[in-house]
C-alpha positions as a Python dict, from the first residue, in 0.01 Angstrom:
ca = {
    (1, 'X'): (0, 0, 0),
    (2, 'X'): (-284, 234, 53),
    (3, 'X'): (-662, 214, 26),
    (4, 'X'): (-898, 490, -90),
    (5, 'X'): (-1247, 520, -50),
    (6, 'X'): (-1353, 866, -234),
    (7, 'X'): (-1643, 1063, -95),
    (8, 'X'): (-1638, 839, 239),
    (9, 'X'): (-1783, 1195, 459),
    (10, 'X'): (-1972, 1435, 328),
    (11, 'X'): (-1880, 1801, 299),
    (12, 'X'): (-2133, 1871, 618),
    (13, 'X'): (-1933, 1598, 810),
    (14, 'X'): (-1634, 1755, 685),
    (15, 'X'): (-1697, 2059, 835),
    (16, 'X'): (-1843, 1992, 1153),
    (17, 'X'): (-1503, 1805, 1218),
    (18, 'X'): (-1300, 2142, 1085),
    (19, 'X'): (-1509, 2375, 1324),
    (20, 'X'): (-1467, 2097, 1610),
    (21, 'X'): (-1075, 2125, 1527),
    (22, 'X'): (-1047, 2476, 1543),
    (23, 'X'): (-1225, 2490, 1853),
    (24, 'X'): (-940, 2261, 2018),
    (25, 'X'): (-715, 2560, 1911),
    (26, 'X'): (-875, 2826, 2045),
    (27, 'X'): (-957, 2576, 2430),
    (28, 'X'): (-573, 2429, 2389),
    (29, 'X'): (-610, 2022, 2309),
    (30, 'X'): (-503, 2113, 2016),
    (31, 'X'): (-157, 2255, 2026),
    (32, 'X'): (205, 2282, 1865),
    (33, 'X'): (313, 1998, 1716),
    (34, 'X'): (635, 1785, 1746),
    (35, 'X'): (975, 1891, 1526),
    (36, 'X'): (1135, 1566, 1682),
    (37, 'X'): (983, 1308, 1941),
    (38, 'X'): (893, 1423, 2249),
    (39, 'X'): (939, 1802, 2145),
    (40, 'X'): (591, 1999, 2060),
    (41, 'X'): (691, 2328, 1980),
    (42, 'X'): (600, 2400, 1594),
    (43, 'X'): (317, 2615, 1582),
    (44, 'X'): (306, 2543, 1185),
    (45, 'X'): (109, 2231, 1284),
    (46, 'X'): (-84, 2234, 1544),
    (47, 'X'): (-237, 1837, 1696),
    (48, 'X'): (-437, 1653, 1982),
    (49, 'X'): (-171, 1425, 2003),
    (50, 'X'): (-13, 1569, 2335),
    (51, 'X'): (-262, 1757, 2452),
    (52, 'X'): (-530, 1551, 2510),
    (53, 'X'): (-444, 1424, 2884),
    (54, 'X'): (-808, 1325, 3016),
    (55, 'X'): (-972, 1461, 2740),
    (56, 'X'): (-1250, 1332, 2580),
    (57, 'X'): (-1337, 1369, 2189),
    (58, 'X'): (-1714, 1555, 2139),
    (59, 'X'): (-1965, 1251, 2077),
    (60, 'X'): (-1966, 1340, 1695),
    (61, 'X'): (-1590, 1269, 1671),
    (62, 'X'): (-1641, 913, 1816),
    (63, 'X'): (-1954, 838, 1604),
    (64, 'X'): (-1679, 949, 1282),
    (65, 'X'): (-1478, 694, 1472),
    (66, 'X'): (-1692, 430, 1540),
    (67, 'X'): (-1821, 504, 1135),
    (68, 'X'): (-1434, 400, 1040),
    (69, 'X'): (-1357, 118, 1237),
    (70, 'X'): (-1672, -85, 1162),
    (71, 'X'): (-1614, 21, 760),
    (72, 'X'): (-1252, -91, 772),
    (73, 'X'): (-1322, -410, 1004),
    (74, 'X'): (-1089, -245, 1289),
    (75, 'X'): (-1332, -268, 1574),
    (76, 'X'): (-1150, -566, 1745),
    (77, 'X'): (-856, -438, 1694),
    (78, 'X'): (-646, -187, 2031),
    (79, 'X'): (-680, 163, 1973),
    (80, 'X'): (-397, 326, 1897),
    (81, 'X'): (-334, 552, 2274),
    (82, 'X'): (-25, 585, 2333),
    (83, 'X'): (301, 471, 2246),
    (84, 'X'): (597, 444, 2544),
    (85, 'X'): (529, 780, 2728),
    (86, 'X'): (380, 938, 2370),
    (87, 'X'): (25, 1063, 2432),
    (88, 'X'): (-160, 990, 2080),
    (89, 'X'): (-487, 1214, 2131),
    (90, 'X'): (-749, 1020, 2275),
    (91, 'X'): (-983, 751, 2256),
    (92, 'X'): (-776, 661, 1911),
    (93, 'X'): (-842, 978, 1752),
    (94, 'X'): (-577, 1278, 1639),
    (95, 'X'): (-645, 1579, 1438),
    (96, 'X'): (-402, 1830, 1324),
    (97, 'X'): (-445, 2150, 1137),
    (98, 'X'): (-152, 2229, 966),
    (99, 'X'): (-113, 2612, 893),
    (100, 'X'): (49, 2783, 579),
    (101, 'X'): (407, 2729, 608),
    (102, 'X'): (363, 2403, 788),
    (103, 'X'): (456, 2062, 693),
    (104, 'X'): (519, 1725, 798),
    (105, 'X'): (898, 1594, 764),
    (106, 'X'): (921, 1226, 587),
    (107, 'X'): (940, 974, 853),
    (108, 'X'): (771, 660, 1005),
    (109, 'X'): (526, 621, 1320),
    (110, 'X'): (607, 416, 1579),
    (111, 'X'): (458, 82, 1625),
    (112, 'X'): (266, 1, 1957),
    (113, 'X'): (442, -113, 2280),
    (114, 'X'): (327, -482, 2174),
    (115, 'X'): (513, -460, 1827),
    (116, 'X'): (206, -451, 1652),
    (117, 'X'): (186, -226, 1309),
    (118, 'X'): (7, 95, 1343),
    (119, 'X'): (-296, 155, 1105),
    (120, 'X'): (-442, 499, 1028),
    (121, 'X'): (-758, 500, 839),
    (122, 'X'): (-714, 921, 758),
    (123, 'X'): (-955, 1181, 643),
    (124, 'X'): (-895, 1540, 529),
    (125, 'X'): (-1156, 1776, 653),
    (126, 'X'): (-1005, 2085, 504),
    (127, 'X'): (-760, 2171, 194),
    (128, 'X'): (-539, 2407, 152),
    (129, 'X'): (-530, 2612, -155),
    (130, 'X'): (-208, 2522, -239),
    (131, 'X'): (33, 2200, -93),
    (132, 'X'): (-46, 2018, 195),
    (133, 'X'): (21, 1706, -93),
    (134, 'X'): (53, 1381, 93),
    (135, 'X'): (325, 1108, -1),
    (136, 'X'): (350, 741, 123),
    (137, 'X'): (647, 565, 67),
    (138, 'X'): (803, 827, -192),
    (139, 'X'): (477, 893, -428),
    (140, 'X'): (201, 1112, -455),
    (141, 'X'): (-89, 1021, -307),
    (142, 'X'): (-384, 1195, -412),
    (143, 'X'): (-668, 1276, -210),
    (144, 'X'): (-967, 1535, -157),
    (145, 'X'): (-1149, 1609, 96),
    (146, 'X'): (-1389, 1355, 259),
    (147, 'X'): (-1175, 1113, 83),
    (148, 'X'): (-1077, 835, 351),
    (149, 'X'): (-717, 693, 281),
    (150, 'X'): (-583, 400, 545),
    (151, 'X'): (-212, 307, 506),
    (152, 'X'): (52, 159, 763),
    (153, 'X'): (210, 490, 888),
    (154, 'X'): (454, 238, 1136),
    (155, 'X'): (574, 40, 791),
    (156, 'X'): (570, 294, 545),
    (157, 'X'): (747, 623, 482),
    (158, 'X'): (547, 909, 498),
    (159, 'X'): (514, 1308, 450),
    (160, 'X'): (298, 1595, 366),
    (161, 'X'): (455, 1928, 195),
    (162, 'X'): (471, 2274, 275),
    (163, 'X'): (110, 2437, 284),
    (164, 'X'): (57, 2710, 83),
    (165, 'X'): (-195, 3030, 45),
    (166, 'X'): (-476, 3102, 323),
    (167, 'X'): (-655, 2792, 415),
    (168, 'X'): (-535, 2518, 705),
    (169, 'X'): (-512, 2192, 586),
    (170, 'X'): (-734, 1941, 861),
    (171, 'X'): (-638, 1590, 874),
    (172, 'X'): (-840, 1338, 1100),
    (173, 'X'): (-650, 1040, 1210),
    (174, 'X'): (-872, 711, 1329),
    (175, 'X'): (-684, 423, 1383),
    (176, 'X'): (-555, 110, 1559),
    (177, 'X'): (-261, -125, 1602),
    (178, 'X'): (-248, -494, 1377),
    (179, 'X'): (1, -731, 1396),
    (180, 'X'): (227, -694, 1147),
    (181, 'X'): (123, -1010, 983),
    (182, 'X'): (-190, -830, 882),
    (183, 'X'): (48, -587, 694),
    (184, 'X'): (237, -846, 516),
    (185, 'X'): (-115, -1051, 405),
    (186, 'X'): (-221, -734, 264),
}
């Protein structure tokens, strides 16, 4: 189960969050991302999930944030932090640029520390020219940029492909943690 909301940022929002990415490359709270839990070391895809320590987010990030969680009704709901000893960006908010080559194996997020489902309300900033195709739970999910896509990452099976030709592909991930009741209502 996924929702889609075409057109939810503009292009200009778009790319003020893809130069405000690549800017965490080039400072470093934005760095290699993980080929198995707890192990960041492929530089194909590069995130804020580990890297973000005390960190804050620049105030346009949070106002993107704030933007989603009052959209999608998720402003009572816990931030999604950490889970066990896993830094998840900060203030609820991971980006990842995923360079050509790069991809994102199938698998399943964690849920919180509290059992509660994990909820990612997604948007992608910047396509690749080729690849970088998302698939929940097996199918192919189609989305554009500015397009904002929320799914249960902890409940369903998940993966992007290889990215192909010149051009990152920048995904923004807002979120927070439901009970899994909410999941099972939906």
């Amino acid at each position: 189960m996924i929702k889609i909301f075409k057109n939810f940022l503009t292009n200009e929002e778009c790319e003020k969050l893809s130069e405000i990415a690549l800017i965490g490359v080039k400072e470093g709270w934005v760095g290699p991302g993980a080929n198995s839990p707890g192990e960041y070391n492929y530089v194909k895809r590069m995130t804020s999930r580990a890297y973000m320590k005390e960190k804050k987010y620049p105030k346009y990030v949070i106002e993107i944030s704030n933007k989603i969680r009052t959209f999608m009704n998720l402003e009572h709901h816990p931030l999604i932090l950490k889970y066990k000893d896993f830094q998840q960006g900060s203030e609820g908010v991971v980006v990842s640029v995923t360079y050509p080559g790069g991809d994102v194996p199938e698998h399943k997020d964690l849920r919180s520390d509290e059992g509660w489902a994990t909820y990612r309300c997604n948007v992608m900033t910047q396509k690749p020219e080729y690849g970088g195709k998302l698939y929940v739970d097996g199918e192919y999910v189609e989305i554009d940029v500015g397009d904002l896509h929320c799914y249960y990452p902890s409940e369903q099976r998940h993966a992007v492909t290889e990215v192909l030709g010149n051009t990152e592909r920048i995904l923004w991930m807002f979120g927070a943690h439901r009970p899994y009741q909410d999941f099972l209502r939906q």
